[in-house]
Amino acid sequence: MTHDTYLWSPPPVYSVPVRGKSERFPIRRLFFVGRNYHAHAAEMGRPVDKANAQLFYFTKSPSTLVESGATVAYPPETRNYQYEMELVVAIGTAGFRVSESEANKLIYGYACGLDMTRRDLQLAAREQGRPWDLGKDLEESSIVSAIVPANGSVLHHGELAMTVNGEPRQKADLSQLIWSITEIIADLSKFYHLQPGDLIFTGTPEGVGPVVTGDRIEGHVEGVGEISLNIGPAE
């Protein structure tokens, strides 16, 4: 048996804790749904008419993953660093081209998530028709709480809320998702062979806004858990 050798150490396996288990959930890919609450789509200047729209996604590297409770540096090259609080779906079973009625079978559990964004860079790229990578796929920008096992159950409602320094910023109900959890999974599985370890951030409600060094973000999703993040000094 041969063993490969490398010029330097390969990247670690990124993972998050699972409530009630000693084993951790290894992360494979991070998918993000864009504009999945009507009020947020409107505040971003891109209203959504579901009858004439399609789901769209962007991705981030697993290396952007940070566990809830951490302190992250204010990122470079931005003057508008913003939060987006979201429900996260953790995939536990492989699936490709699954139907909406079968999509729940892929669900391992749920978590709270924060999609931290260099909004100025994202909007500049959007206006120029360029990819969002510099605005979205930045270091320490995908924050995830412990995963709560769900055994394939689908969340249809529950409060999602977030504060900055104790001041309310975002509040919505999961029933307000434009595309439901099963619709998202079924649609995404048309484009990707979904695999255990994939995380899907399902979109953020209205109320997104900037944070600065010293701010503390706290949020919760009813029936799922809580999340927090501290914004540290710029490097």
PDB file of C-alpha atoms in Angstrom:
ATOM      1  CA  MET A   1       0.000   0.000   0.000  1.00  0.00           C
ATOM      2  CA  THR A   2       1.400   3.366  -1.028  1.00  0.00           C
ATOM      3  CA  HIS A   3       0.929   6.651   0.786  1.00  0.00           C
ATOM      4  CA  ASP A   4       0.811   9.947  -1.067  1.00  0.00           C
ATOM      5  CA  THR A   5       3.121  12.681   0.075  1.00  0.00           C
ATOM      6  CA  TYR A   6       2.451  16.391  -0.337  1.00  0.00           C
ATOM      7  CA  LEU A   7       4.505  19.563  -0.586  1.00  0.00           C
ATOM      8  CA  TRP A   8       2.612  20.873   2.454  1.00  0.00           C
ATOM      9  CA  SER A   9      -0.138  19.645   4.732  1.00  0.00           C
ATOM     10  CA  PRO A  10      -3.543  19.259   3.025  1.00  0.00           C
ATOM     11  CA  PRO A  11      -6.365  21.444   4.360  1.00  0.00           C
ATOM     12  CA  PRO A  12      -8.187  20.156   7.427  1.00  0.00           C
ATOM     13  CA  VAL A  13     -11.649  18.607   7.416  1.00  0.00           C
ATOM     14  CA  TYR A  14     -14.011  21.433   8.294  1.00  0.00           C
ATOM     15  CA  SER A  15     -16.852  20.420  10.590  1.00  0.00           C
ATOM     16  CA  VAL A  16     -19.455  21.668  13.044  1.00  0.00           C
ATOM     17  CA  PRO A  17     -20.851  20.068  16.210  1.00  0.00           C
ATOM     18  CA  VAL A  18     -24.087  18.099  16.290  1.00  0.00           C
ATOM     19  CA  ARG A  19     -26.378  18.568  19.258  1.00  0.00           C
ATOM     20  CA  GLY A  20     -26.497  15.439  21.430  1.00  0.00           C
ATOM     21  CA  LYS A  21     -23.640  13.658  19.646  1.00  0.00           C
ATOM     22  CA  SER A  22     -19.910  13.384  20.176  1.00  0.00           C
ATOM     23  CA  GLU A  23     -19.345  12.984  16.422  1.00  0.00           C
ATOM     24  CA  ARG A  24     -19.079  16.150  14.349  1.00  0.00           C
ATOM     25  CA  PHE A  25     -20.720  16.915  10.997  1.00  0.00           C
ATOM     26  CA  PRO A  26     -18.015  17.114   8.275  1.00  0.00           C
ATOM     27  CA  ILE A  27     -18.603  19.858   5.722  1.00  0.00           C
ATOM     28  CA  ARG A  28     -18.444  19.143   2.007  1.00  0.00           C
ATOM     29  CA  ARG A  29     -19.906  22.199   0.258  1.00  0.00           C
ATOM     30  CA  LEU A  30     -21.664  25.447   1.167  1.00  0.00           C
ATOM     31  CA  PHE A  31     -24.602  26.538  -1.005  1.00  0.00           C
ATOM     32  CA  PHE A  32     -26.458  29.846  -0.554  1.00  0.00           C
ATOM     33  CA  VAL A  33     -29.899  30.745  -1.885  1.00  0.00           C
ATOM     34  CA  GLY A  34     -30.216  34.305  -3.147  1.00  0.00           C
ATOM     35  CA  ARG A  35     -33.264  36.512  -2.508  1.00  0.00           C
ATOM     36  CA  ASN A  36     -35.675  34.083  -0.841  1.00  0.00           C
ATOM     37  CA  TYR A  37     -37.741  36.545   1.233  1.00  0.00           C
ATOM     38  CA  HIS A  38     -39.855  39.122  -0.598  1.00  0.00           C
ATOM     39  CA  ALA A  39     -39.018  42.046   1.694  1.00  0.00           C
ATOM     40  CA  HIS A  40     -35.270  41.391   1.473  1.00  0.00           C
ATOM     41  CA  ALA A  41     -35.420  41.123  -2.315  1.00  0.00           C
ATOM     42  CA  ALA A  42     -37.186  44.486  -2.367  1.00  0.00           C
ATOM     43  CA  GLU A  43     -34.659  46.141  -0.044  1.00  0.00           C
ATOM     44  CA  MET A  44     -31.880  44.920  -2.343  1.00  0.00           C
ATOM     45  CA  GLY A  45     -33.642  46.492  -5.311  1.00  0.00           C
ATOM     46  CA  ARG A  46     -34.474  43.162  -6.943  1.00  0.00           C
ATOM     47  CA  PRO A  47     -38.123  42.227  -6.210  1.00  0.00           C
ATOM     48  CA  VAL A  48     -39.061  38.611  -6.893  1.00  0.00           C
ATOM     49  CA  ASP A  49     -42.148  37.374  -8.736  1.00  0.00           C
ATOM     50  CA  LYS A  50     -42.083  33.636  -8.073  1.00  0.00           C
ATOM     51  CA  ALA A  51     -44.303  32.927 -11.055  1.00  0.00           C
ATOM     52  CA  ASN A  52     -41.657  34.328 -13.397  1.00  0.00           C
ATOM     53  CA  ALA A  53     -38.453  33.696 -11.437  1.00  0.00           C
ATOM     54  CA  GLN A  54     -36.025  30.869 -10.833  1.00  0.00           C
ATOM     55  CA  LEU A  55     -34.046  29.979  -7.759  1.00  0.00           C
ATOM     56  CA  PHE A  56     -30.432  31.066  -7.926  1.00  0.00           C
ATOM     57  CA  TYR A  57     -27.422  30.158  -5.848  1.00  0.00           C
ATOM     58  CA  PHE A  58     -23.871  31.076  -5.025  1.00  0.00           C
ATOM     59  CA  THR A  59     -21.254  29.044  -3.191  1.00  0.00           C
ATOM     60  CA  LYS A  60     -18.495  29.627  -0.692  1.00  0.00           C
ATOM     61  CA  SER A  61     -15.436  27.605   0.138  1.00  0.00           C
ATOM     62  CA  PRO A  62     -15.701  25.361   3.228  1.00  0.00           C
ATOM     63  CA  SER A  63     -12.594  27.187   4.453  1.00  0.00           C
ATOM     64  CA  THR A  64     -14.843  30.208   5.165  1.00  0.00           C
ATOM     65  CA  LEU A  65     -16.589  28.210   7.901  1.00  0.00           C
ATOM     66  CA  VAL A  66     -16.579  29.573  11.461  1.00  0.00           C
ATOM     67  CA  GLU A  67     -18.392  28.135  14.482  1.00  0.00           C
ATOM     68  CA  SER A  68     -20.929  30.179  16.389  1.00  0.00           C
ATOM     69  CA  GLY A  69     -19.464  32.176  19.279  1.00  0.00           C
ATOM     70  CA  ALA A  70     -16.233  33.087  17.501  1.00  0.00           C
ATOM     71  CA  THR A  71     -14.608  36.476  17.051  1.00  0.00           C
ATOM     72  CA  VAL A  72     -13.708  37.321  13.451  1.00  0.00           C
ATOM     73  CA  ALA A  73     -11.572  40.131  12.088  1.00  0.00           C
ATOM     74  CA  TYR A  74     -13.242  42.988  10.252  1.00  0.00           C
ATOM     75  CA  PRO A  75     -12.354  42.014   6.669  1.00  0.00           C
ATOM     76  CA  PRO A  76     -10.015  43.931   4.368  1.00  0.00           C
ATOM     77  CA  GLU A  77     -10.988  46.146   1.445  1.00  0.00           C
ATOM     78  CA  THR A  78     -14.538  46.973   2.566  1.00  0.00           C
ATOM     79  CA  ARG A  79     -16.339  49.812   4.271  1.00  0.00           C
ATOM     80  CA  ASN A  80     -19.693  48.058   4.377  1.00  0.00           C
ATOM     81  CA  TYR A  81     -19.471  44.685   6.160  1.00  0.00           C
ATOM     82  CA  GLN A  82     -22.978  43.278   6.579  1.00  0.00           C
ATOM     83  CA  TYR A  83     -24.775  40.387   8.270  1.00  0.00           C
ATOM     84  CA  GLU A  84     -27.407  38.058   6.841  1.00  0.00           C
ATOM     85  CA  MET A  85     -29.124  35.672   9.281  1.00  0.00           C
ATOM     86  CA  GLU A  86     -30.421  32.417   7.761  1.00  0.00           C
ATOM     87  CA  LEU A  87     -31.789  28.946   8.398  1.00  0.00           C
ATOM     88  CA  VAL A  88     -29.277  26.295   7.291  1.00  0.00           C
ATOM     89  CA  VAL A  89     -30.277  22.849   6.008  1.00  0.00           C
ATOM     90  CA  ALA A  90     -27.739  20.060   6.574  1.00  0.00           C
ATOM     91  CA  ILE A  91     -27.819  17.284   3.973  1.00  0.00           C
ATOM     92  CA  GLY A  92     -27.248  13.747   5.266  1.00  0.00           C
ATOM     93  CA  THR A  93     -28.198  11.517   2.309  1.00  0.00           C
ATOM     94  CA  ALA A  94     -27.048  11.650  -1.301  1.00  0.00           C
ATOM     95  CA  GLY A  95     -29.559  12.706  -3.938  1.00  0.00           C
ATOM     96  CA  PHE A  96     -29.701  13.747  -7.581  1.00  0.00           C
ATOM     97  CA  ARG A  97     -32.796  14.991  -9.407  1.00  0.00           C
ATOM     98  CA  VAL A  98     -34.984  14.259  -6.407  1.00  0.00           C
ATOM     99  CA  SER A  99     -38.645  15.204  -6.462  1.00  0.00           C
ATOM    100  CA  GLU A 100     -40.067  17.770  -4.087  1.00  0.00           C
ATOM    101  CA  SER A 101     -42.073  15.014  -2.386  1.00  0.00           C
ATOM    102  CA  GLU A 102     -38.893  13.002  -1.745  1.00  0.00           C
ATOM    103  CA  ALA A 103     -36.610  15.928  -0.881  1.00  0.00           C
ATOM    104  CA  ASN A 104     -37.149  15.642   2.877  1.00  0.00           C
ATOM    105  CA  LYS A 105     -35.331  12.306   2.862  1.00  0.00           C
ATOM    106  CA  LEU A 106     -32.056  14.158   2.226  1.00  0.00           C
ATOM    107  CA  ILE A 107     -32.387  16.313   5.368  1.00  0.00           C
ATOM    108  CA  TYR A 108     -30.094  15.416   8.259  1.00  0.00           C
ATOM    109  CA  GLY A 109     -30.867  18.468  10.340  1.00  0.00           C
ATOM    110  CA  TYR A 110     -30.851  22.224  10.701  1.00  0.00           C
ATOM    111  CA  ALA A 111     -28.645  25.008  12.034  1.00  0.00           C
ATOM    112  CA  CYS A 112     -28.568  28.784  12.334  1.00  0.00           C
ATOM    113  CA  GLY A 113     -26.267  30.569   9.927  1.00  0.00           C
ATOM    114  CA  LEU A 114     -24.755  33.968   9.197  1.00  0.00           C
ATOM    115  CA  ASP A 115     -23.712  34.902   5.669  1.00  0.00           C
ATOM    116  CA  MET A 116     -21.289  37.782   6.259  1.00  0.00           C
ATOM    117  CA  THR A 117     -20.863  39.986   3.204  1.00  0.00           C
ATOM    118  CA  ARG A 118     -18.671  42.773   1.869  1.00  0.00           C
ATOM    119  CA  ARG A 119     -21.773  44.533   0.584  1.00  0.00           C
ATOM    120  CA  ASP A 120     -19.981  47.334  -1.225  1.00  0.00           C
ATOM    121  CA  LEU A 121     -17.948  44.842  -3.233  1.00  0.00           C
ATOM    122  CA  GLN A 122     -20.961  42.621  -3.917  1.00  0.00           C
ATOM    123  CA  LEU A 123     -23.074  45.500  -5.233  1.00  0.00           C
ATOM    124  CA  ALA A 124     -20.218  46.878  -7.348  1.00  0.00           C
ATOM    125  CA  ALA A 125     -19.790  43.450  -8.940  1.00  0.00           C
ATOM    126  CA  ARG A 126     -23.546  43.088  -9.439  1.00  0.00           C
ATOM    127  CA  GLU A 127     -23.812  46.402 -11.253  1.00  0.00           C
ATOM    128  CA  GLN A 128     -20.949  45.434 -13.556  1.00  0.00           C
ATOM    129  CA  GLY A 129     -22.342  41.963 -14.251  1.00  0.00           C
ATOM    130  CA  ARG A 130     -19.389  40.315 -12.543  1.00  0.00           C
ATOM    131  CA  PRO A 131     -19.293  37.367 -10.103  1.00  0.00           C
ATOM    132  CA  TRP A 132     -19.916  38.104  -6.416  1.00  0.00           C
ATOM    133  CA  ASP A 133     -16.888  36.213  -5.106  1.00  0.00           C
ATOM    134  CA  LEU A 134     -15.043  39.181  -3.573  1.00  0.00           C
ATOM    135  CA  GLY A 135     -18.220  40.271  -1.808  1.00  0.00           C
ATOM    136  CA  LYS A 136     -19.344  36.870  -0.610  1.00  0.00           C
ATOM    137  CA  ASP A 137     -16.592  34.227  -0.600  1.00  0.00           C
ATOM    138  CA  LEU A 138     -14.424  35.897   2.014  1.00  0.00           C
ATOM    139  CA  GLU A 139     -12.501  34.412   4.909  1.00  0.00           C
ATOM    140  CA  GLU A 140     -14.437  33.759   8.140  1.00  0.00           C
ATOM    141  CA  SER A 141     -17.759  34.651   6.498  1.00  0.00           C
ATOM    142  CA  SER A 142     -19.879  31.503   6.916  1.00  0.00           C
ATOM    143  CA  ILE A 143     -20.900  31.158  10.548  1.00  0.00           C
ATOM    144  CA  VAL A 144     -22.842  28.055  11.623  1.00  0.00           C
ATOM    145  CA  SER A 145     -24.314  26.922  14.931  1.00  0.00           C
ATOM    146  CA  ALA A 146     -24.508  23.326  16.135  1.00  0.00           C
ATOM    147  CA  ILE A 147     -26.654  21.150  13.882  1.00  0.00           C
ATOM    148  CA  VAL A 148     -29.913  19.830  15.326  1.00  0.00           C
ATOM    149  CA  PRO A 149     -30.801  16.396  13.884  1.00  0.00           C
ATOM    150  CA  ALA A 150     -34.239  16.389  12.243  1.00  0.00           C
ATOM    151  CA  ASN A 151     -34.626  12.882  10.746  1.00  0.00           C
ATOM    152  CA  GLY A 152     -36.094  14.209   7.506  1.00  0.00           C
ATOM    153  CA  SER A 153     -38.686  16.503   9.076  1.00  0.00           C
ATOM    154  CA  VAL A 154     -39.452  19.725   7.208  1.00  0.00           C
ATOM    155  CA  LEU A 155     -39.704  23.099   8.935  1.00  0.00           C
ATOM    156  CA  HIS A 156     -42.656  25.096   7.644  1.00  0.00           C
ATOM    157  CA  HIS A 157     -42.726  27.874  10.223  1.00  0.00           C
ATOM    158  CA  GLY A 158     -40.756  29.258  13.156  1.00  0.00           C
ATOM    159  CA  GLU A 159     -39.349  32.624  14.134  1.00  0.00           C
ATOM    160  CA  LEU A 160     -35.980  33.745  12.805  1.00  0.00           C
ATOM    161  CA  ALA A 161     -34.605  36.799  14.592  1.00  0.00           C
ATOM    162  CA  MET A 162     -31.286  38.589  15.005  1.00  0.00           C
ATOM    163  CA  THR A 163     -29.892  41.489  17.043  1.00  0.00           C
ATOM    164  CA  VAL A 164     -26.757  43.617  16.979  1.00  0.00           C
ATOM    165  CA  ASN A 165     -25.623  44.727  20.438  1.00  0.00           C
ATOM    166  CA  GLY A 166     -29.062  43.758  21.708  1.00  0.00           C
ATOM    167  CA  GLU A 167     -30.923  45.922  19.157  1.00  0.00           C
ATOM    168  CA  PRO A 168     -33.393  44.041  16.899  1.00  0.00           C
ATOM    169  CA  ARG A 169     -32.323  44.014  13.251  1.00  0.00           C
ATOM    170  CA  GLN A 170     -33.951  41.042  11.526  1.00  0.00           C
ATOM    171  CA  LYS A 171     -37.175  39.193  12.310  1.00  0.00           C
ATOM    172  CA  ALA A 172     -39.279  36.924  10.118  1.00  0.00           C
ATOM    173  CA  ASP A 173     -40.982  33.544  10.040  1.00  0.00           C
ATOM    174  CA  LEU A 174     -39.846  30.563   7.994  1.00  0.00           C
ATOM    175  CA  SER A 175     -43.322  30.482   6.458  1.00  0.00           C
ATOM    176  CA  GLN A 176     -42.262  33.631   4.571  1.00  0.00           C
ATOM    177  CA  LEU A 177     -39.657  31.798   2.494  1.00  0.00           C
ATOM    178  CA  ILE A 178     -40.483  32.315  -1.184  1.00  0.00           C
ATOM    179  CA  TRP A 179     -39.190  28.859  -2.028  1.00  0.00           C
ATOM    180  CA  SER A 180     -39.698  26.232   0.663  1.00  0.00           C
ATOM    181  CA  ILE A 181     -37.033  23.902   2.002  1.00  0.00           C
ATOM    182  CA  THR A 182     -38.206  20.980  -0.142  1.00  0.00           C
ATOM    183  CA  GLU A 183     -38.461  23.189  -3.239  1.00  0.00           C
ATOM    184  CA  ILE A 184     -34.880  24.346  -2.693  1.00  0.00           C
ATOM    185  CA  ILE A 185     -33.510  20.818  -2.250  1.00  0.00           C
ATOM    186  CA  ALA A 186     -35.372  19.487  -5.291  1.00  0.00           C
ATOM    187  CA  ASP A 187     -34.226  22.382  -7.473  1.00  0.00           C
ATOM    188  CA  LEU A 188     -30.590  22.335  -6.329  1.00  0.00           C
ATOM    189  CA  SER A 189     -30.432  18.582  -6.913  1.00  0.00           C
ATOM    190  CA  LYS A 190     -31.134  19.179 -10.613  1.00  0.00           C
ATOM    191  CA  PHE A 191     -27.738  20.854 -10.904  1.00  0.00           C
ATOM    192  CA  TYR A 192     -25.629  18.983  -8.328  1.00  0.00           C
ATOM    193  CA  HIS A 193     -25.331  15.500  -6.924  1.00  0.00           C
ATOM    194  CA  LEU A 194     -26.091  16.523  -3.348  1.00  0.00           C
ATOM    195  CA  GLN A 195     -23.986  14.666  -0.803  1.00  0.00           C
ATOM    196  CA  PRO A 196     -23.800  14.171   2.962  1.00  0.00           C
ATOM    197  CA  GLY A 197     -21.979  17.162   4.397  1.00  0.00           C
ATOM    198  CA  ASP A 198     -23.518  19.745   2.082  1.00  0.00           C
ATOM    199  CA  LEU A 199     -25.017  22.797   3.815  1.00  0.00           C
ATOM    200  CA  ILE A 200     -27.714  24.959   2.226  1.00  0.00           C
ATOM    201  CA  PHE A 201     -28.206  28.513   3.550  1.00  0.00           C
ATOM    202  CA  THR A 202     -31.851  29.153   2.660  1.00  0.00           C
ATOM    203  CA  GLY A 203     -31.860  32.953   2.373  1.00  0.00           C
ATOM    204  CA  THR A 204     -32.142  35.977   4.645  1.00  0.00           C
ATOM    205  CA  PRO A 205     -35.118  38.217   5.515  1.00  0.00           C
ATOM    206  CA  GLU A 206     -35.177  42.000   5.403  1.00  0.00           C
ATOM    207  CA  GLY A 207     -33.172  44.135   7.784  1.00  0.00           C
ATOM    208  CA  VAL A 208     -29.641  43.385   6.614  1.00  0.00           C
ATOM    209  CA  GLY A 209     -27.136  46.042   7.573  1.00  0.00           C
ATOM    210  CA  PRO A 210     -23.566  46.896   8.519  1.00  0.00           C
ATOM    211  CA  VAL A 211     -21.519  46.019  11.577  1.00  0.00           C
ATOM    212  CA  VAL A 212     -18.267  47.478  12.878  1.00  0.00           C
ATOM    213  CA  THR A 213     -15.467  46.409  15.178  1.00  0.00           C
ATOM    214  CA  GLY A 214     -16.786  45.729  18.670  1.00  0.00           C
ATOM    215  CA  ASP A 215     -20.277  44.719  17.573  1.00  0.00           C
ATOM    216  CA  ARG A 216     -21.888  41.475  18.760  1.00  0.00           C
ATOM    217  CA  ILE A 217     -24.428  39.624  16.642  1.00  0.00           C
ATOM    218  CA  GLU A 218     -26.897  37.254  18.284  1.00  0.00           C
ATOM    219  CA  GLY A 219     -29.710  35.351  16.650  1.00  0.00           C
ATOM    220  CA  HIS A 220     -32.002  32.366  16.870  1.00  0.00           C
ATOM    221  CA  VAL A 221     -34.290  30.167  14.811  1.00  0.00           C
ATOM    222  CA  GLU A 222     -37.242  28.747  16.700  1.00  0.00           C
ATOM    223  CA  GLY A 223     -36.833  25.029  17.291  1.00  0.00           C
ATOM    224  CA  VAL A 224     -33.287  25.027  15.899  1.00  0.00           C
ATOM    225  CA  GLY A 225     -30.974  26.985  18.174  1.00  0.00           C
ATOM    226  CA  GLU A 226     -28.970  30.134  18.645  1.00  0.00           C
ATOM    227  CA  ILE A 227     -25.962  31.770  17.008  1.00  0.00           C
ATOM    228  CA  SER A 228     -23.552  34.533  17.938  1.00  0.00           C
ATOM    229  CA  LEU A 229     -20.577  36.342  16.437  1.00  0.00           C
ATOM    230  CA  ASN A 230     -18.193  39.042  17.644  1.00  0.00           C
ATOM    231  CA  ILE A 231     -16.626  41.501  15.205  1.00  0.00           C
ATOM    232  CA  GLY A 232     -12.968  42.063  16.004  1.00  0.00           C
ATOM    233  CA  PRO A 233     -10.473  44.688  14.795  1.00  0.00           C
ATOM    234  CA  ALA A 234      -9.333  44.807  11.197  1.00  0.00           C
ATOM    235  CA  GLU A 235      -6.073  43.018  10.489  1.00  0.00           C
TER     236      GLU A 235
END
